[in-house]
PDB file of N, CA and C in Angstrom:
ATOM      1  N   LEU A1139       4.265  13.272  -2.976  1.00 80.00           N
ATOM      2  CA  LEU A1139       4.023  11.853  -2.847  1.00 80.00           C
ATOM      3  C   LEU A1139       4.874  11.285  -1.600  1.00 80.00           C
ATOM      4  N   HIS A1140       6.144  11.756  -1.489  1.00 87.00           N
ATOM      5  CA  HIS A1140       7.125  11.217  -0.671  1.00 87.00           C
ATOM      6  C   HIS A1140       6.616  11.334   0.919  1.00 87.00           C
ATOM      7  N   ALA A1141       6.408  12.641   1.296  1.00 89.00           N
ATOM      8  CA  ALA A1141       5.831  13.120   2.422  1.00 89.00           C
ATOM      9  C   ALA A1141       4.394  12.319   2.651  1.00 89.00           C
ATOM     10  N   ALA A1142       3.590  12.088   1.886  1.00 88.00           N
ATOM     11  CA  ALA A1142       2.374  11.311   1.953  1.00 88.00           C
ATOM     12  C   ALA A1142       2.817   9.923   2.420  1.00 88.00           C
ATOM     13  N   ILE A1143       3.501   9.206   1.765  1.00 90.00           N
ATOM     14  CA  ILE A1143       3.970   7.843   2.125  1.00 90.00           C
ATOM     15  C   ILE A1143       4.831   7.955   3.231  1.00 90.00           C
ATOM     16  N   ALA A1144       5.668   8.622   3.850  1.00 91.00           N
ATOM     17  CA  ALA A1144       6.422   8.760   4.976  1.00 91.00           C
ATOM     18  C   ALA A1144       5.371   8.794   6.193  1.00 91.00           C
ATOM     19  N   ALA A1145       4.399   9.212   5.618  1.00 91.00           N
ATOM     20  CA  ALA A1145       3.060   9.574   7.010  1.00 91.00           C
ATOM     21  C   ALA A1145       2.575   8.312   7.192  1.00 91.00           C
ATOM     22  N   LEU A1146       2.483   7.259   6.300  1.00 93.00           N
ATOM     23  CA  LEU A1146       2.137   6.051   6.577  1.00 93.00           C
ATOM     24  C   LEU A1146       2.661   5.129   7.768  1.00 93.00           C
ATOM     25  N   GLU A1147       2.074   4.334   8.430  1.00 94.00           N
ATOM     26  CA  GLU A1147       2.846   3.491   9.415  1.00 94.00           C
ATOM     27  C   GLU A1147       3.677   2.640   8.694  1.00 94.00           C
ATOM     28  N   PRO A1148       4.623   2.142   9.367  1.00 96.00           N
ATOM     29  CA  PRO A1148       5.765   1.528   8.579  1.00 96.00           C
ATOM     30  C   PRO A1148       5.423   0.323   7.799  1.00 96.00           C
ATOM     31  N   ARG A1149       4.662  -0.482   8.642  1.00 96.00           N
ATOM     32  CA  ARG A1149       3.923  -1.874   8.068  1.00 96.00           C
ATOM     33  C   ARG A1149       3.116  -1.429   6.682  1.00 96.00           C
ATOM     34  N   ASP A1150       2.313  -0.460   7.046  1.00 96.00           N
ATOM     35  CA  ASP A1150       1.237  -0.096   5.567  1.00 96.00           C
ATOM     36  C   ASP A1150       2.250   0.414   4.423  1.00 96.00           C
ATOM     37  N   ARG A1151       3.303   1.086   4.842  1.00 95.00           N
ATOM     38  CA  ARG A1151       4.306   1.773   3.589  1.00 95.00           C
ATOM     39  C   ARG A1151       4.768   0.634   3.046  1.00 95.00           C
ATOM     40  N   GLU A1152       5.384  -0.598   3.749  1.00 97.00           N
ATOM     41  CA  GLU A1152       5.957  -1.514   3.255  1.00 97.00           C
ATOM     42  C   GLU A1152       5.247  -2.215   2.062  1.00 97.00           C
ATOM     43  N   ILE A1153       4.066  -2.656   2.792  1.00 97.00           N
ATOM     44  CA  ILE A1153       2.775  -3.355   1.913  1.00 97.00           C
ATOM     45  C   ILE A1153       2.670  -2.344   0.579  1.00 97.00           C
ATOM     46  N   LEU A1154       2.700  -1.244   0.994  1.00 95.00           N
ATOM     47  CA  LEU A1154       1.950  -0.180  -0.288  1.00 95.00           C
ATOM     48  C   LEU A1154       3.119  -0.375  -1.421  1.00 95.00           C
ATOM     49  N   LEU A1155       4.242  -0.340  -0.695  1.00 94.00           N
ATOM     50  CA  LEU A1155       5.488  -0.084  -1.871  1.00 94.00           C
ATOM     51  C   LEU A1155       5.598  -1.579  -2.448  1.00 94.00           C
ATOM     52  N   LEU A1156       5.390  -2.799  -1.886  1.00 96.00           N
ATOM     53  CA  LEU A1156       5.689  -4.191  -2.250  1.00 96.00           C
ATOM     54  C   LEU A1156       4.297  -4.267  -3.238  1.00 96.00           C
ATOM     55  N   ARG A1157       3.402  -3.909  -2.866  1.00 96.00           N
ATOM     56  CA  ARG A1157       2.044  -4.333  -3.903  1.00 96.00           C
ATOM     57  C   ARG A1157       2.121  -3.276  -5.183  1.00 96.00           C
ATOM     58  N   GLY A1158       2.027  -2.002  -4.512  1.00 90.00           N
ATOM     59  CA  GLY A1158       1.577  -1.143  -5.788  1.00 90.00           C
ATOM     60  C   GLY A1158       2.908  -0.355  -6.650  1.00 90.00           C
ATOM     61  N   VAL A1159       4.172  -0.507  -5.999  1.00 89.00           N
ATOM     62  CA  VAL A1159       5.265  -0.142  -6.810  1.00 89.00           C
ATOM     63  C   VAL A1159       6.057  -1.328  -7.360  1.00 89.00           C
ATOM     64  N   GLU A1160       6.199  -2.420  -6.632  1.00 94.00           N
ATOM     65  CA  GLU A1160       7.053  -3.551  -6.878  1.00 94.00           C
ATOM     66  C   GLU A1160       6.156  -4.652  -7.553  1.00 94.00           C
ATOM     67  N   GLN A1161       4.928  -4.271  -7.484  1.00 94.00           N
ATOM     68  CA  GLN A1161       3.807  -5.253  -8.239  1.00 94.00           C
ATOM     69  C   GLN A1161       4.109  -6.905  -7.415  1.00 94.00           C
ATOM     70  N   VAL A1162       4.370  -6.917  -6.119  1.00 97.00           N
ATOM     71  CA  VAL A1162       4.282  -8.101  -5.514  1.00 97.00           C
ATOM     72  C   VAL A1162       2.933  -9.080  -5.171  1.00 97.00           C
ATOM     73  N   GLY A1163       2.580 -10.101  -5.480  1.00 97.00           N
ATOM     74  CA  GLY A1163       1.374 -10.625  -5.323  1.00 97.00           C
ATOM     75  C   GLY A1163       0.886 -10.454  -3.549  1.00 97.00           C
ATOM     76  N   SER A1164      -0.258 -10.477  -3.228  1.00 97.00           N
ATOM     77  CA  SER A1164      -0.690 -10.214  -1.911  1.00 97.00           C
ATOM     78  C   SER A1164      -0.170 -11.451  -1.197  1.00 97.00           C
ATOM     79  N   GLN A1165      -0.117 -12.558  -1.759  1.00 98.00           N
ATOM     80  CA  GLN A1165      -0.011 -13.769  -1.037  1.00 98.00           C
ATOM     81  C   GLN A1165       1.786 -13.685  -0.712  1.00 98.00           C
ATOM     82  N   THR A1166       2.619 -13.371  -1.435  1.00 98.00           N
ATOM     83  CA  THR A1166       3.940 -13.250  -1.378  1.00 98.00           C
ATOM     84  C   THR A1166       4.336 -12.148  -0.243  1.00 98.00           C
ATOM     85  N   VAL A1167       3.534 -11.005  -0.311  1.00 98.00           N
ATOM     86  CA  VAL A1167       3.665  -9.938   0.735  1.00 98.00           C
ATOM     87  C   VAL A1167       3.239 -10.408   2.113  1.00 98.00           C
ATOM     88  N   ALA A1168       2.326 -10.956   2.033  1.00 98.00           N
ATOM     89  CA  ALA A1168       1.750 -11.520   3.251  1.00 98.00           C
ATOM     90  C   ALA A1168       3.022 -12.594   4.010  1.00 98.00           C
ATOM     91  N   GLN A1169       3.517 -13.413   2.943  1.00 98.00           N
ATOM     92  CA  GLN A1169       4.611 -14.192   3.746  1.00 98.00           C
ATOM     93  C   GLN A1169       5.712 -13.227   4.047  1.00 98.00           C
ATOM     94  N   ILE A1170       6.041 -12.170   3.453  1.00 97.00           N
ATOM     95  CA  ILE A1170       7.265 -11.438   3.797  1.00 97.00           C
ATOM     96  C   ILE A1170       7.166 -10.346   5.050  1.00 97.00           C
ATOM     97  N   VAL A1171       5.877  -9.989   5.354  1.00 97.00           N
ATOM     98  CA  VAL A1171       5.768  -8.986   6.524  1.00 97.00           C
ATOM     99  C   VAL A1171       4.780  -9.965   7.639  1.00 97.00           C
ATOM    100  N   GLY A1172       4.412 -11.209   7.049  1.00 97.00           N
ATOM    101  CA  GLY A1172       4.141 -12.058   8.435  1.00 97.00           C
ATOM    102  C   GLY A1172       2.460 -12.007   8.897  1.00 97.00           C
ATOM    103  N   ILE A1173       1.916 -11.584   7.769  1.00 97.00           N
ATOM    104  CA  ILE A1173       0.513 -11.410   8.265  1.00 97.00           C
ATOM    105  C   ILE A1173      -0.515 -12.194   7.277  1.00 97.00           C
ATOM    106  N   SER A1174      -1.628 -12.061   7.512  1.00 97.00           N
ATOM    107  CA  SER A1174      -2.585 -12.656   6.734  1.00 97.00           C
ATOM    108  C   SER A1174      -2.541 -12.051   5.121  1.00 97.00           C
ATOM    109  N   VAL A1175      -3.093 -12.836   3.912  1.00 98.00           N
ATOM    110  CA  VAL A1175      -3.296 -12.237   2.785  1.00 98.00           C
ATOM    111  C   VAL A1175      -4.450 -11.230   2.759  1.00 98.00           C
ATOM    112  N   ASP A1176      -5.419 -11.751   3.809  1.00 98.00           N
ATOM    113  CA  ASP A1176      -6.481 -10.771   3.805  1.00 98.00           C
ATOM    114  C   ASP A1176      -6.118  -9.455   4.683  1.00 98.00           C
ATOM    115  N   ALA A1177      -5.606  -9.473   5.626  1.00 98.00           N
ATOM    116  CA  ALA A1177      -4.824  -8.030   6.422  1.00 98.00           C
ATOM    117  C   ALA A1177      -3.873  -7.513   5.303  1.00 98.00           C
ATOM    118  N   VAL A1178      -3.031  -8.016   4.409  1.00 98.00           N
ATOM    119  CA  VAL A1178      -2.494  -7.455   3.547  1.00 98.00           C
ATOM    120  C   VAL A1178      -3.185  -6.639   2.817  1.00 98.00           C
ATOM    121  N   ASN A1179      -4.294  -7.070   1.998  1.00 97.00           N
ATOM    122  CA  ASN A1179      -5.276  -6.603   1.040  1.00 97.00           C
ATOM    123  C   ASN A1179      -6.102  -5.460   1.748  1.00 97.00           C
ATOM    124  N   LYS A1180      -6.323  -5.376   2.978  1.00 98.00           N
ATOM    125  CA  LYS A1180      -6.914  -4.415   3.896  1.00 98.00           C
ATOM    126  C   LYS A1180      -6.207  -3.445   4.122  1.00 98.00           C
ATOM    127  N   ARG A1181      -4.951  -3.611   4.561  1.00 97.00           N
ATOM    128  CA  ARG A1181      -3.887  -2.383   4.821  1.00 97.00           C
ATOM    129  C   ARG A1181      -3.609  -2.106   3.481  1.00 97.00           C
ATOM    130  N   TYR A1182      -3.514  -2.397   2.559  1.00 96.00           N
ATOM    131  CA  TYR A1182      -3.239  -1.853   1.075  1.00 96.00           C
ATOM    132  C   TYR A1182      -4.072  -0.714   0.496  1.00 96.00           C
ATOM    133  N   GLN A1183      -5.447  -1.503   0.746  1.00 96.00           N
ATOM    134  CA  GLN A1183      -6.719  -0.404   0.600  1.00 96.00           C
ATOM    135  C   GLN A1183      -6.668   0.661   1.245  1.00 96.00           C
ATOM    136  N   ARG A1184      -6.678   0.291   2.278  1.00 95.00           N
ATOM    137  CA  ARG A1184      -6.683   1.603   3.470  1.00 95.00           C
ATOM    138  C   ARG A1184      -5.615   2.602   3.235  1.00 95.00           C
ATOM    139  N   SER A1185      -4.303   2.132   3.016  1.00 93.00           N
ATOM    140  CA  SER A1185      -3.308   2.987   2.549  1.00 93.00           C
ATOM    141  C   SER A1185      -3.510   4.075   1.599  1.00 93.00           C
ATOM    142  N   LEU A1186      -3.923   3.208   0.316  1.00 91.00           N
ATOM    143  CA  LEU A1186      -4.638   4.020  -0.998  1.00 91.00           C
ATOM    144  C   LEU A1186      -5.536   4.897  -0.551  1.00 91.00           C
ATOM    145  N   LYS A1187      -6.474   4.657   0.166  1.00 91.00           N
ATOM    146  CA  LYS A1187      -7.360   5.652   0.493  1.00 91.00           C
ATOM    147  C   LYS A1187      -7.105   6.884   1.188  1.00 91.00           C
ATOM    148  N   ARG A1188      -6.218   6.522   2.402  1.00 91.00           N
ATOM    149  CA  ARG A1188      -5.202   7.693   3.076  1.00 91.00           C
ATOM    150  C   ARG A1188      -4.736   8.511   1.963  1.00 91.00           C
ATOM    151  N   LEU A1189      -3.842   8.013   1.166  1.00 89.00           N
ATOM    152  CA  LEU A1189      -3.230   8.700  -0.027  1.00 89.00           C
ATOM    153  C   LEU A1189      -3.955   9.468  -0.974  1.00 89.00           C
ATOM    154  N   ARG A1190      -5.025   8.758  -1.299  1.00 86.00           N
ATOM    155  CA  ARG A1190      -5.979   9.572  -2.037  1.00 86.00           C
ATOM    156  C   ARG A1190      -6.581  10.726  -1.623  1.00 86.00           C
ATOM    157  N   ALA A1191      -6.650  10.532  -0.318  1.00 88.00           N
ATOM    158  CA  ALA A1191      -7.328  12.143   0.438  1.00 88.00           C
ATOM    159  C   ALA A1191      -6.251  13.229   0.459  1.00 88.00           C
ATOM    160  N   LEU A1192      -4.987  12.880   0.242  1.00 84.00           N
ATOM    161  CA  LEU A1192      -3.911  13.801   0.357  1.00 84.00           C
ATOM    162  C   LEU A1192      -3.560  14.212  -1.055  1.00 84.00           C
ATOM    163  N   LEU A1193      -3.524  13.464  -1.954  1.00 82.00           N
ATOM    164  CA  LEU A1193      -2.964  13.651  -3.171  1.00 82.00           C
ATOM    165  C   LEU A1193      -3.658  13.531  -4.647  1.00 82.00           C
ATOM    166  N   PRO A1194      -3.377  14.423  -5.332  1.00 76.00           N
ATOM    167  CA  PRO A1194      -4.493  14.206  -6.516  1.00 76.00           C
ATOM    168  C   PRO A1194      -4.428  12.872  -7.115  1.00 76.00           C
ATOM    169  N   GLU A1195      -5.632  12.480  -7.607  1.00 71.00           N
ATOM    170  CA  GLU A1195      -5.806  11.144  -8.591  1.00 71.00           C
ATOM    171  C   GLU A1195      -4.987  10.696  -9.057  1.00 71.00           C
ATOM    172  N   SER A1196      -4.471  11.550 -10.291  1.00 67.00           N
ATOM    173  CA  SER A1196      -3.225  11.398 -11.230  1.00 67.00           C
ATOM    174  C   SER A1196      -2.058  10.539 -10.651  1.00 67.00           C
ATOM    175  N   VAL A1197      -1.650  10.869  -9.301  1.00 66.00           N
ATOM    176  CA  VAL A1197      -0.477  10.338  -8.789  1.00 66.00           C
ATOM    177  C   VAL A1197      -0.798   8.773  -8.535  1.00 66.00           C
ATOM    178  N   LEU A1198      -1.970   8.425  -8.038  1.00 65.00           N
ATOM    179  CA  LEU A1198      -2.090   7.288  -7.873  1.00 65.00           C
ATOM    180  C   LEU A1198      -2.671   6.245  -8.751  1.00 65.00           C
ATOM    181  N   GLU A1199      -2.792   6.611 -10.159  1.00 70.00           N
ATOM    182  CA  GLU A1199      -3.480   6.024 -11.153  1.00 70.00           C
ATOM    183  C   GLU A1199      -2.797   4.747 -11.312  1.00 70.00           C
ATOM    184  N   GLU A1200      -1.256   5.030 -11.355  1.00 63.00           N
ATOM    185  CA  GLU A1200      -0.423   3.398 -11.597  1.00 63.00           C
ATOM    186  C   GLU A1200      -0.216   2.398 -10.671  1.00 63.00           C
ATOM    187  N   ILE A1201      -0.345   3.449  -9.379  1.00 64.00           N
ATOM    188  CA  ILE A1201      -0.209   2.289  -8.499  1.00 64.00           C
ATOM    189  C   ILE A1201      -1.402   1.443  -7.967  1.00 64.00           C
ATOM    190  N   ASP A1202      -2.389   2.062  -8.413  1.00 59.00           N
ATOM    191  CA  ASP A1202      -3.895   1.407  -8.183  1.00 59.00           C
ATOM    192  C   ASP A1202      -3.899   0.263  -9.331  1.00 59.00           C
ATOM    193  N   ALA A1203      -3.624   0.350 -10.245  1.00 55.00           N
ATOM    194  CA  ALA A1203      -3.888  -0.550 -11.405  1.00 55.00           C
ATOM    195  C   ALA A1203      -3.824  -1.939 -10.957  1.00 55.00           C
TER     196      ALA A1203
END
């Protein structure tokens, strides 16, 4: 899991950790990283898709909830 997350772009990794692990809302994440809410949501979904391709589904069940 660590290697797969480390392979993401730094901003995507930050968004994934804020949204998926720390459960910070998209609007707050957008303010933190300085991009639009729509961009946060797209980058988050794209990051999850990349991780799903590398990891068993059970690893991502909690993050994607």
